[in-house]
PDB file of C-alpha atoms in Angstrom:
ATOM      1  CA  UNK Y 144     172.083 114.276 126.949  1.00  0.00           C
ATOM      2  CA  UNK Y 145     169.837 116.481 124.841  1.00  0.00           C
ATOM      3  CA  UNK Y 146     169.694 114.035 121.782  1.00  0.00           C
ATOM      4  CA  UNK Y 147     169.006 111.269 124.451  1.00  0.00           C
ATOM      5  CA  UNK Y 148     166.059 113.215 125.316  1.00  0.00           C
ATOM      6  CA  UNK Y 149     164.825 114.598 121.892  1.00  0.00           C
ATOM      7  CA  UNK Y 150     164.946 110.501 120.288  1.00  0.00           C
ATOM      8  CA  UNK Y 151     162.893 109.709 123.910  1.00  0.00           C
ATOM      9  CA  UNK Y 152     159.924 112.206 123.125  1.00  0.00           C
ATOM     10  CA  UNK Y 153     160.211 111.751 119.461  1.00  0.00           C
ATOM     11  CA  UNK Y 154     159.602 107.587 120.344  1.00  0.00           C
ATOM     12  CA  UNK Y 155     156.895 108.744 122.888  1.00  0.00           C
ATOM     13  CA  UNK Y 156     155.315 110.756 120.218  1.00  0.00           C
ATOM     14  CA  UNK Y 157     155.523 107.653 117.425  1.00  0.00           C
ATOM     15  CA  UNK Y 158     153.878 105.142 119.496  1.00  0.00           C
ATOM     16  CA  UNK Y 159     151.293 107.549 120.903  1.00  0.00           C
ATOM     17  CA  UNK Y 160     152.784 108.685 124.621  1.00  0.00           C
ATOM     18  CA  UNK Y 161     152.234 112.169 125.709  1.00  0.00           C
ATOM     19  CA  UNK Y 162     154.863 113.861 125.519  1.00  0.00           C
ATOM     20  CA  UNK Y 163     156.019 115.473 128.930  1.00  0.00           C
ATOM     21  CA  UNK Y 164     155.040 117.983 129.890  1.00  0.00           C
ATOM     22  CA  UNK Y 165     151.334 116.812 128.957  1.00  0.00           C
ATOM     23  CA  UNK Y 166     148.186 118.458 129.891  1.00  0.00           C
ATOM     24  CA  UNK Y 167     144.811 116.822 128.721  1.00  0.00           C
ATOM     25  CA  UNK Y 168     142.490 119.110 129.897  1.00  0.00           C
ATOM     26  CA  UNK Y 169     144.225 121.851 128.512  1.00  0.00           C
ATOM     27  CA  UNK Y 170     144.289 120.344 124.990  1.00  0.00           C
ATOM     28  CA  UNK Y 171     140.795 118.394 125.180  1.00  0.00           C
ATOM     29  CA  UNK Y 172     139.387 122.239 126.248  1.00  0.00           C
ATOM     30  CA  UNK Y 173     140.949 123.821 122.852  1.00  0.00           C
ATOM     31  CA  UNK Y 174     137.803 123.259 120.162  1.00  0.00           C
ATOM     32  CA  UNK Y 175     140.589 122.648 117.015  1.00  0.00           C
ATOM     33  CA  UNK Y 176     142.186 119.339 119.159  1.00  0.00           C
ATOM     34  CA  UNK Y 177     137.468 118.526 120.267  1.00  0.00           C
ATOM     35  CA  UNK Y 178     136.845 118.994 116.248  1.00  0.00           C
ATOM     36  CA  UNK Y 179     139.437 116.686 114.932  1.00  0.00           C
ATOM     37  CA  UNK Y 180     138.897 113.964 117.638  1.00  0.00           C
ATOM     38  CA  UNK Y 181     135.496 113.581 117.513  1.00  0.00           C
ATOM     39  CA  UNK Y 182     134.809 113.675 113.946  1.00  0.00           C
ATOM     40  CA  UNK Y 183     135.201 110.012 112.691  1.00  0.00           C
ATOM     41  CA  UNK Y 184     133.428 108.906 115.978  1.00  0.00           C
ATOM     42  CA  UNK Y 185     130.472 111.299 115.277  1.00  0.00           C
ATOM     43  CA  UNK Y 186     130.793 110.095 111.208  1.00  0.00           C
ATOM     44  CA  UNK Y 187     130.080 106.762 111.666  1.00  0.00           C
ATOM     45  CA  UNK Y 188     127.233 107.631 114.230  1.00  0.00           C
ATOM     46  CA  UNK Y 189     125.955 109.710 111.625  1.00  0.00           C
ATOM     47  CA  UNK Y 190     126.128 107.431 108.869  1.00  0.00           C
ATOM     48  CA  UNK Y 191     124.832 104.211 110.917  1.00  0.00           C
ATOM     49  CA  UNK Y 192     122.025 106.833 112.311  1.00  0.00           C
ATOM     50  CA  UNK Y 193     121.285 107.463 109.179  1.00  0.00           C
ATOM     51  CA  UNK Y 194     121.147 103.335 107.623  1.00  0.00           C
ATOM     52  CA  UNK Y 195     118.809 102.697 111.084  1.00  0.00           C
ATOM     53  CA  UNK Y 196     116.385 105.214 110.277  1.00  0.00           C
ATOM     54  CA  UNK Y 197     116.419 104.431 106.517  1.00  0.00           C
ATOM     55  CA  UNK Y 198     116.343 100.698 107.239  1.00  0.00           C
ATOM     56  CA  UNK Y 199     113.499 101.579 109.790  1.00  0.00           C
ATOM     57  CA  UNK Y 200     111.378 103.628 107.643  1.00  0.00           C
ATOM     58  CA  UNK Y 201     111.918 101.187 105.268  1.00  0.00           C
ATOM     59  CA  UNK Y 202     110.186  98.163 107.752  1.00  0.00           C
ATOM     60  CA  UNK Y 203     107.468 100.349 108.009  1.00  0.00           C
ATOM     61  CA  UNK Y 204     106.195 101.278 104.852  1.00  0.00           C
ATOM     62  CA  UNK Y 205     105.925  97.019 104.088  1.00  0.00           C
ATOM     63  CA  UNK Y 206     104.847  96.630 107.843  1.00  0.00           C
ATOM     64  CA  UNK Y 207     102.080  99.065 106.933  1.00  0.00           C
ATOM     65  CA  UNK Y 208     101.602  98.144 103.154  1.00  0.00           C
ATOM     66  CA  UNK Y 209     101.440  94.370 103.704  1.00  0.00           C
ATOM     67  CA  UNK Y 210      98.680  94.852 106.807  1.00  0.00           C
ATOM     68  CA  UNK Y 211      96.891  97.670 104.308  1.00  0.00           C
ATOM     69  CA  UNK Y 212      96.539  94.805 101.770  1.00  0.00           C
ATOM     70  CA  UNK Y 213      95.742  91.853 104.366  1.00  0.00           C
ATOM     71  CA  UNK Y 214      93.234  93.957 105.861  1.00  0.00           C
ATOM     72  CA  UNK Y 215      91.304  95.517 102.549  1.00  0.00           C
ATOM     73  CA  UNK Y 216      89.369  92.491 101.856  1.00  0.00           C
ATOM     74  CA  UNK Y 217      88.060  91.719 105.332  1.00  0.00           C
ATOM     75  CA  UNK Y 218      87.196  95.664 105.250  1.00  0.00           C
ATOM     76  CA  UNK Y 219      85.476  95.388 102.109  1.00  0.00           C
ATOM     77  CA  UNK Y 220      83.421  92.346 103.267  1.00  0.00           C
ATOM     78  CA  UNK Y 221      81.911  94.460 105.588  1.00  0.00           C
ATOM     79  CA  UNK Y 222      81.039  97.106 103.468  1.00  0.00           C
ATOM     80  CA  UNK Y 223      79.254  94.492 100.462  1.00  0.00           C
ATOM     81  CA  UNK Y 224      76.840  93.836 103.230  1.00  0.00           C
ATOM     82  CA  UNK Y 225      75.345  97.566 103.229  1.00  0.00           C
ATOM     83  CA  UNK Y 226      77.126  99.135 100.118  1.00  0.00           C
ATOM     84  CA  UNK Y 227      76.586  98.642  96.690  1.00  0.00           C
ATOM     85  CA  UNK Y 228      79.746  96.655  94.888  1.00  0.00           C
ATOM     86  CA  UNK Y 229      81.022 100.074  92.846  1.00  0.00           C
ATOM     87  CA  UNK Y 230      81.465 101.899  96.948  1.00  0.00           C
ATOM     88  CA  UNK Y 231      82.226  98.846  98.742  1.00  0.00           C
ATOM     89  CA  UNK Y 232      85.607  98.493  96.981  1.00  0.00           C
ATOM     90  CA  UNK Y 233      86.640 102.532  98.243  1.00  0.00           C
ATOM     91  CA  UNK Y 234      85.371 101.849 101.882  1.00  0.00           C
ATOM     92  CA  UNK Y 235      88.400 100.366 103.259  1.00  0.00           C
ATOM     93  CA  UNK Y 236      89.593 104.018 102.089  1.00  0.00           C
ATOM     94  CA  UNK Y 237      87.350 105.585 104.601  1.00  0.00           C
ATOM     95  CA  UNK Y 238      89.014 103.532 107.733  1.00  0.00           C
ATOM     96  CA  UNK Y 239      92.341 104.404 106.191  1.00  0.00           C
ATOM     97  CA  UNK Y 240      92.121 107.695 104.660  1.00  0.00           C
ATOM     98  CA  UNK Y 241      91.987 109.563 108.437  1.00  0.00           C
ATOM     99  CA  UNK Y 242      94.295 106.791 109.675  1.00  0.00           C
ATOM    100  CA  UNK Y 243      97.022 107.557 106.940  1.00  0.00           C
ATOM    101  CA  UNK Y 244      96.048 111.923 107.546  1.00  0.00           C
ATOM    102  CA  UNK Y 245      96.742 111.503 111.251  1.00  0.00           C
ATOM    103  CA  UNK Y 246     100.395 109.099 110.792  1.00  0.00           C
ATOM    104  CA  UNK Y 247     101.514 111.809 108.073  1.00  0.00           C
ATOM    105  CA  UNK Y 248     100.803 114.943 110.959  1.00  0.00           C
ATOM    106  CA  UNK Y 249     102.569 112.765 113.639  1.00  0.00           C
ATOM    107  CA  UNK Y 250     105.646 111.869 111.602  1.00  0.00           C
ATOM    108  CA  UNK Y 251     105.889 115.690 110.421  1.00  0.00           C
ATOM    109  CA  UNK Y 252     105.317 117.067 114.139  1.00  0.00           C
ATOM    110  CA  UNK Y 253     108.593 114.418 115.191  1.00  0.00           C
ATOM    111  CA  UNK Y 254     110.491 115.939 112.301  1.00  0.00           C
ATOM    112  CA  UNK Y 255     109.967 118.717 114.458  1.00  0.00           C
ATOM    113  CA  UNK Y 256     109.629 117.438 117.940  1.00  0.00           C
ATOM    114  CA  UNK Y 257     106.824 118.697 118.275  1.00  0.00           C
ATOM    115  CA  UNK Y 258     103.919 116.016 120.341  1.00  0.00           C
ATOM    116  CA  UNK Y 259     100.446 115.648 119.055  1.00  0.00           C
ATOM    117  CA  UNK Y 260      98.341 113.628 120.759  1.00  0.00           C
ATOM    118  CA  UNK Y 261      94.798 114.064 119.085  1.00  0.00           C
ATOM    119  CA  UNK Y 262      96.587 112.870 115.738  1.00  0.00           C
ATOM    120  CA  UNK Y 263      97.680 109.569 118.138  1.00  0.00           C
ATOM    121  CA  UNK Y 264      93.642 109.631 119.598  1.00  0.00           C
ATOM    122  CA  UNK Y 265      92.599 109.689 115.451  1.00  0.00           C
ATOM    123  CA  UNK Y 266      95.423 106.670 114.551  1.00  0.00           C
ATOM    124  CA  UNK Y 267      94.176 104.492 117.783  1.00  0.00           C
ATOM    125  CA  UNK Y 268      91.053 105.093 117.499  1.00  0.00           C
ATOM    126  CA  UNK Y 269      90.821 104.083 113.630  1.00  0.00           C
ATOM    127  CA  UNK Y 270      93.149 101.533 113.796  1.00  0.00           C
ATOM    128  CA  UNK Y 271      90.592  99.818 116.325  1.00  0.00           C
ATOM    129  CA  UNK Y 272      88.172 100.230 114.484  1.00  0.00           C
ATOM    130  CA  UNK Y 273      90.102  98.618 111.446  1.00  0.00           C
ATOM    131  CA  UNK Y 274      90.882  95.633 113.546  1.00  0.00           C
ATOM    132  CA  UNK Y 275      87.156  95.323 114.876  1.00  0.00           C
ATOM    133  CA  UNK Y 276      85.611  94.766 111.455  1.00  0.00           C
ATOM    134  CA  UNK Y 277      88.464  92.849 110.570  1.00  0.00           C
ATOM    135  CA  UNK Y 278      88.055  90.016 113.110  1.00  0.00           C
ATOM    136  CA  UNK Y 279      84.137  90.956 113.134  1.00  0.00           C
ATOM    137  CA  UNK Y 280      85.004  89.165 109.431  1.00  0.00           C
ATOM    138  CA  UNK Y 281      86.410  86.201 110.455  1.00  0.00           C
ATOM    139  CA  UNK Y 282      85.126  82.752 111.716  1.00  0.00           C
ATOM    140  CA  UNK Y 283      85.317  82.932 115.467  1.00  0.00           C
ATOM    141  CA  UNK Y 284      88.819  80.914 115.912  1.00  0.00           C
ATOM    142  CA  UNK Y 285      91.380  82.599 118.043  1.00  0.00           C
ATOM    143  CA  UNK Y 286      93.885  82.150 115.612  1.00  0.00           C
ATOM    144  CA  UNK Y 287      91.797  82.900 112.809  1.00  0.00           C
ATOM    145  CA  UNK Y 288      90.966  86.501 114.905  1.00  0.00           C
ATOM    146  CA  UNK Y 289      94.170  87.738 115.464  1.00  0.00           C
ATOM    147  CA  UNK Y 290      95.550  86.924 112.134  1.00  0.00           C
ATOM    148  CA  UNK Y 291      92.871  89.363 110.778  1.00  0.00           C
ATOM    149  CA  UNK Y 292      93.424  91.698 113.670  1.00  0.00           C
ATOM    150  CA  UNK Y 293      96.892  91.902 114.309  1.00  0.00           C
ATOM    151  CA  UNK Y 294      97.854  94.152 110.546  1.00  0.00           C
ATOM    152  CA  UNK Y 295      96.683  97.220 111.749  1.00  0.00           C
ATOM    153  CA  UNK Y 296      97.930  97.503 115.388  1.00  0.00           C
ATOM    154  CA  UNK Y 297     101.279  95.890 113.586  1.00  0.00           C
ATOM    155  CA  UNK Y 298     100.995  99.422 111.794  1.00  0.00           C
ATOM    156  CA  UNK Y 299     100.871 101.148 114.680  1.00  0.00           C
ATOM    157  CA  UNK Y 300     103.436  99.801 116.112  1.00  0.00           C
ATOM    158  CA  UNK Y 301     106.157 100.730 113.478  1.00  0.00           C
ATOM    159  CA  UNK Y 302     104.728 103.980 113.580  1.00  0.00           C
ATOM    160  CA  UNK Y 303     105.270 104.726 117.361  1.00  0.00           C
ATOM    161  CA  UNK Y 304     108.500 103.104 116.828  1.00  0.00           C
ATOM    162  CA  UNK Y 305     109.461 104.852 113.575  1.00  0.00           C
ATOM    163  CA  UNK Y 306     108.484 108.496 115.579  1.00  0.00           C
ATOM    164  CA  UNK Y 307     110.561 107.447 118.697  1.00  0.00           C
ATOM    165  CA  UNK Y 308     113.641 107.128 116.524  1.00  0.00           C
ATOM    166  CA  UNK Y 309     112.965 110.140 114.631  1.00  0.00           C
ATOM    167  CA  UNK Y 310     112.538 112.150 117.962  1.00  0.00           C
ATOM    168  CA  UNK Y 311     115.696 110.352 119.411  1.00  0.00           C
ATOM    169  CA  UNK Y 312     117.513 111.818 116.231  1.00  0.00           C
ATOM    170  CA  UNK Y 313     116.847 115.103 116.017  1.00  0.00           C
ATOM    171  CA  UNK Y 314     117.466 115.185 120.140  1.00  0.00           C
ATOM    172  CA  UNK Y 315     120.678 114.039 119.283  1.00  0.00           C
ATOM    173  CA  UNK Y 316     120.913 117.162 116.466  1.00  0.00           C
ATOM    174  CA  UNK Y 317     120.146 119.455 119.394  1.00  0.00           C
ATOM    175  CA  UNK Y 318     122.839 118.210 121.724  1.00  0.00           C
ATOM    176  CA  UNK Y 319     124.957 118.189 119.114  1.00  0.00           C
ATOM    177  CA  UNK Y 320     124.424 121.958 118.307  1.00  0.00           C
ATOM    178  CA  UNK Y 321     124.352 123.036 121.669  1.00  0.00           C
ATOM    179  CA  UNK Y 322     127.747 121.223 122.345  1.00  0.00           C
ATOM    180  CA  UNK Y 323     129.341 123.332 119.440  1.00  0.00           C
ATOM    181  CA  UNK Y 324     131.379 126.307 120.231  1.00  0.00           C
ATOM    182  CA  UNK Y 325     129.591 129.458 118.460  1.00  0.00           C
ATOM    183  CA  UNK Y 326     132.433 131.582 116.589  1.00  0.00           C
ATOM    184  CA  UNK Y 327     131.959 134.567 118.223  1.00  0.00           C
ATOM    185  CA  UNK Y 328     132.365 133.264 121.944  1.00  0.00           C
ATOM    186  CA  UNK Y 329     136.381 131.501 120.553  1.00  0.00           C
ATOM    187  CA  UNK Y 330     136.785 135.149 119.487  1.00  0.00           C
TER     188      UNK Y 330
END
């Protein structure tokens, strides 16, 4: 009878069923068990999160660069009416400079888990200025106004989505730190 019990236990273990006397709560509460079962899923989530973060950064970069390239000439044309040609080519940087500085400030704050309303205000004001000046330079048809005014708005929306991703990733990493048992507590 003893050999049959050992055979049943071996078979149950082989097909992944718990052995008799198994207490899942006791095993799940042991730190060494938690770390062994949570690692593969956690690694996949980390890799996917990093991939999504990289793709988001790439999309935001492309959208911002294209938005700048599309709206550069309309902004330069607006400046041509007031400035000499050699200065008007640099004038779009007057609009995009504060916007870029504020965007970097927002990204840095998001990495640190802080909020910066002042920087968002600067971004929105200068995006509004850029959109309005681009629309002023176009003929007065609705499709042309949308094509001219949308790139700065697109850049702001993309930036906001990237900040949301950074804040979400930071929240997940903080939750992971809170869930890991400290070495002192297990001693």
